[in-house]
Amino acid sequence: MKNVTDPFLSLSYWPSAGSFGFNTDILATNPINLSVVLGVLIFFGKGVLSDLLDNRKQRILKTIRNSEELRGGALEQLEKARSRLRKVEKKADQFRVNGYSEIEREKLNLINSTSKTLEQLENYKNETIHFEQQRAINEVRQRVFQQALQGALGTLNSCLNNELHLRTISTNIGMFGTMKEITD
């Protein structure tokens, strides 16, 4: 057990830079960072996300209402078609001797065209609902990502000052110089 913790103990003796220091305990820093990022996202993104979802919900509900109105119109057309069908059936009885097969053909065409119209309207409604849902999901994803990125950049910019930035650059340049000497 001692061999596993030795590298972590040796890293904890690094000198700190003023009030800023490196936390080398990898197991402790990741949960802290994740909880801070999630906390910021939840705190700042909650209102925007709920507004976006409410707006999207209203649009979807409006689309559903419009589709229901279209469906009502289609049902009205269906009733008209059924009324016409009853008239055609009455005529069919009168003209059965003269052209029974032609009247049956007209009846089937009328039923098929009405069924196709209803099916097309139902498909249109379903496609519209699916499209609006996908668009809402994509828009919410995009906004959450943008907000998370802006929050992360704001956190990074607020944490870095000029002295720390210059010290980090100098350390990295030194490390690169050492690495170059080793490879040469």
XYZ file of N, CA, C and O in Angstrom, residues 18-88:
284
model
N 1.480 31.580 -4.083
C 0.631 32.509 -3.337
C -0.537 31.760 -2.719
O -0.369 30.785 -2.012
N -1.731 32.216 -3.011
C -2.916 31.548 -2.481
C -3.399 30.451 -3.412
O -4.400 29.834 -3.147
N -2.691 30.249 -4.466
C -3.073 29.221 -5.448
C -2.094 28.063 -5.345
O -0.891 28.262 -5.257
N -2.616 26.879 -5.359
C -1.746 25.710 -5.288
C -2.310 24.595 -6.134
O -3.489 24.599 -6.485
N -1.495 23.667 -6.451
C -1.940 22.510 -7.222
C -2.429 21.431 -6.265
O -1.711 21.043 -5.344
N -3.617 20.980 -6.500
C -4.137 19.848 -5.732
C -3.820 18.604 -6.528
O -4.395 18.366 -7.583
N -2.919 17.825 -6.029
C -2.470 16.653 -6.788
C -3.261 15.402 -6.465
O -2.989 14.352 -7.008
N -4.226 15.544 -5.592
C -5.075 14.395 -5.270
C -6.130 14.269 -6.360
O -7.155 14.939 -6.324
N -5.844 13.435 -7.346
C -6.704 13.305 -8.526
C -8.099 12.852 -8.153
O -9.090 13.283 -8.724
N -8.205 11.992 -7.163
C -9.518 11.468 -6.772
C -10.388 12.559 -6.154
O -11.608 12.507 -6.234
N -9.796 13.570 -5.529
C -10.587 14.626 -4.889
C -10.908 15.767 -5.847
O -11.933 16.410 -5.724
N -10.044 16.053 -6.795
C -10.259 17.228 -7.645
C -11.332 17.019 -8.694
O -12.081 17.932 -8.970
N -11.411 15.854 -9.303
C -12.415 15.648 -10.341
C -13.834 15.776 -9.819
O -14.645 16.469 -10.425
N -14.186 15.156 -8.703
C -15.561 15.346 -8.201
C -15.853 16.789 -7.834
O -16.955 17.285 -8.050
N -14.847 17.488 -7.307
C -15.071 18.898 -6.953
C -15.319 19.706 -8.218
O -16.265 20.501 -8.295
N -14.461 19.528 -9.220
C -14.632 20.272 -10.469
C -15.971 19.959 -11.120
O -16.671 20.852 -11.584
N -16.316 18.687 -11.146
C -17.590 18.302 -11.759
C -18.757 18.895 -10.990
O -19.723 19.387 -11.587
N -18.695 18.870 -9.665
C -19.810 19.419 -8.889
C -19.918 20.926 -9.087
O -21.019 21.468 -9.159
N -18.784 21.631 -9.200
C -18.826 23.073 -9.441
C -19.420 23.365 -10.814
O -20.305 24.212 -10.952
N -18.960 22.652 -11.824
C -19.486 22.871 -13.182
C -20.971 22.552 -13.247
O -21.767 23.306 -13.801
N -21.369 21.414 -12.669
C -22.795 21.058 -12.679
C -23.618 22.072 -11.885
O -24.726 22.431 -12.287
N -23.089 22.525 -10.756
C -23.799 23.528 -9.963
C -24.009 24.809 -10.750
O -25.099 25.399 -10.743
N -22.965 25.270 -11.439
C -23.079 26.487 -12.253
C -24.079 26.282 -13.387
O -24.914 27.143 -13.663
N -23.990 25.131 -14.044
C -24.932 24.845 -15.137
C -26.363 24.821 -14.642
O -27.266 25.377 -15.264
N -26.586 24.166 -13.525
C -27.953 24.065 -13.005
C -28.438 25.438 -12.553
O -29.563 25.839 -12.846
N -27.576 26.179 -11.869
C -27.994 27.483 -11.353
C -28.322 28.453 -12.477
O -29.359 29.106 -12.469
N -27.436 28.577 -13.458
C -27.654 29.553 -14.522
C -28.503 29.034 -15.662
O -29.147 29.805 -16.352
N -28.494 27.750 -15.896
C -29.207 27.201 -17.043
C -30.636 26.803 -16.747
O -31.415 26.546 -17.655
N -31.015 26.747 -15.467
C -32.340 26.259 -15.102
C -33.445 27.159 -15.667
O -34.376 26.677 -16.293
N -33.327 28.454 -15.473
C -34.367 29.368 -15.951
C -34.448 29.405 -17.459
O -35.536 29.349 -18.042
N -33.308 29.486 -18.089
C -33.278 29.537 -19.559
C -33.822 28.241 -20.136
O -34.632 28.250 -21.073
N -33.404 27.135 -19.567
C -33.860 25.842 -20.067
C -35.355 25.682 -19.887
O -36.049 25.230 -20.803
N -35.872 26.090 -18.732
C -37.325 25.958 -18.531
C -38.089 26.884 -19.472
O -39.138 26.514 -19.996
N -37.567 28.105 -19.711
C -38.226 29.005 -20.673
C -38.208 28.408 -22.076
O -39.212 28.455 -22.793
N -37.067 27.860 -22.467
C -36.977 27.241 -23.791
C -37.955 26.082 -23.918
O -38.648 25.933 -24.931
N -37.996 25.267 -22.885
C -38.904 24.121 -22.935
C -40.357 24.566 -22.942
O -41.186 23.977 -23.642
N -40.690 25.611 -22.175
C -42.066 26.115 -22.180
C -42.445 26.666 -23.550
O -43.534 26.399 -24.062
N -41.531 27.437 -24.143
C -41.805 27.968 -25.488
C -41.972 26.845 -26.492
O -42.881 26.872 -27.330
N -41.099 25.860 -26.415
C -41.175 24.745 -27.346
C -42.456 23.951 -27.117
O -43.108 23.521 -28.049
N -42.840 23.806 -25.862
C -44.074 23.088 -25.544
C -45.273 23.811 -26.139
O -46.168 23.179 -26.712
N -45.286 25.145 -26.034
C -46.390 25.916 -26.601
C -46.434 25.757 -28.123
O -47.518 25.622 -28.705
N -45.292 25.754 -28.758
C -45.264 25.569 -30.212
C -45.771 24.183 -30.600
O -46.519 24.031 -31.560
N -45.339 23.196 -29.845
C -45.782 21.828 -30.144
C -47.278 21.698 -29.914
O -47.993 21.093 -30.722
N -47.769 22.289 -28.823
C -49.213 22.240 -28.562
C -49.994 22.950 -29.662
O -51.059 22.484 -30.087
N -49.459 24.067 -30.140
C -50.112 24.785 -31.236
C -50.140 23.919 -32.492
O -51.157 23.847 -33.189
N -49.032 23.244 -32.763
C -48.976 22.351 -33.925
C -49.970 21.211 -33.773
O -50.645 20.828 -34.739
N -50.068 20.682 -32.567
C -51.026 19.598 -32.324
C -52.451 20.101 -32.529
O -53.280 19.426 -33.154
N -52.748 21.310 -32.023
C -54.091 21.872 -32.225
C -54.388 22.055 -33.713
O -55.489 21.755 -34.179
N -53.389 22.567 -34.435
C -53.579 22.735 -35.880
C -53.820 21.393 -36.561
O -54.684 21.267 -37.434
N -53.076 20.390 -36.132
C -53.258 19.060 -36.708
C -54.636 18.502 -36.363
O -55.269 17.843 -37.189
N -55.084 18.777 -35.137
C -56.415 18.318 -34.752
C -57.489 19.025 -35.581
O -58.494 18.420 -35.959
N -57.282 20.299 -35.860
C -58.226 21.018 -36.723
C -58.239 20.416 -38.124
O -59.310 20.247 -38.721
N -57.047 20.098 -38.623
C -56.973 19.442 -39.936
C -57.674 18.090 -39.900
O -58.374 17.712 -40.841
N -57.495 17.389 -38.798
C -58.157 16.097 -38.646
C -59.672 16.273 -38.623
O -60.409 15.499 -39.229
N -60.121 17.327 -37.901
C -61.565 17.607 -37.876
C -62.093 17.903 -39.269
O -63.181 17.442 -39.644
N -61.320 18.667 -40.043
C -61.716 18.935 -41.426
C -61.757 17.667 -42.252
O -62.648 17.488 -43.090
N -60.796 16.801 -42.003
C -60.776 15.535 -42.738
C -61.973 14.669 -42.356
O -62.574 14.011 -43.218
N -62.332 14.681 -41.072
C -63.506 13.915 -40.648
C -64.777 14.491 -41.278
O -65.683 13.736 -41.669
N -64.812 15.813 -41.385
C -65.959 16.448 -42.044
C -66.022 16.029 -43.513
O -67.100 15.710 -44.034
N -64.863 16.010 -44.143
C -64.813 15.550 -45.527
C -65.228 14.086 -45.626
O -65.894 13.686 -46.575
N -64.825 13.321 -44.618
C -65.217 11.917 -44.601
C -66.731 11.775 -44.490
O -67.336 10.945 -45.179
N -67.346 12.591 -43.649
C -68.811 12.545 -43.522
C -69.476 12.946 -44.837
O -70.466 12.334 -45.255
N -68.940 13.964 -45.483
C -69.486 14.355 -46.789
C -69.327 13.208 -47.789
O -70.232 12.944 -48.582
N -68.147 12.577 -47.725
C -67.907 11.463 -48.643
C -68.857 10.304 -48.344
O -69.363 9.657 -49.269
N -69.121 10.061 -47.081
C -70.066 9.001 -46.729
C -71.476 9.355 -47.190
O -72.233 8.482 -47.641
N -71.814 10.632 -47.074
C -73.122 11.066 -47.570
C -73.218 10.849 -49.077
O -74.236 10.349 -49.579
N -72.148 11.224 -49.766
C -72.128 10.993 -51.215
C -72.187 9.502 -51.523
O -72.833 9.080 -52.495
N -71.511 8.725 -50.674
C -71.530 7.277 -50.856
C -72.957 6.742 -50.719
O -73.389 5.889 -51.504
N -73.690 7.225 -49.748
C -75.081 6.773 -49.593
C -75.906 7.143 -50.823
O -76.723 6.351 -51.295
N -75.658 8.352 -51.360
C -76.376 8.751 -52.570
C -76.008 7.840 -53.742
O -76.871 7.437 -54.523
N -74.724 7.542 -53.816
C -74.264 6.669 -54.910
C -74.868 5.283 -54.756
O -75.260 4.647 -55.748
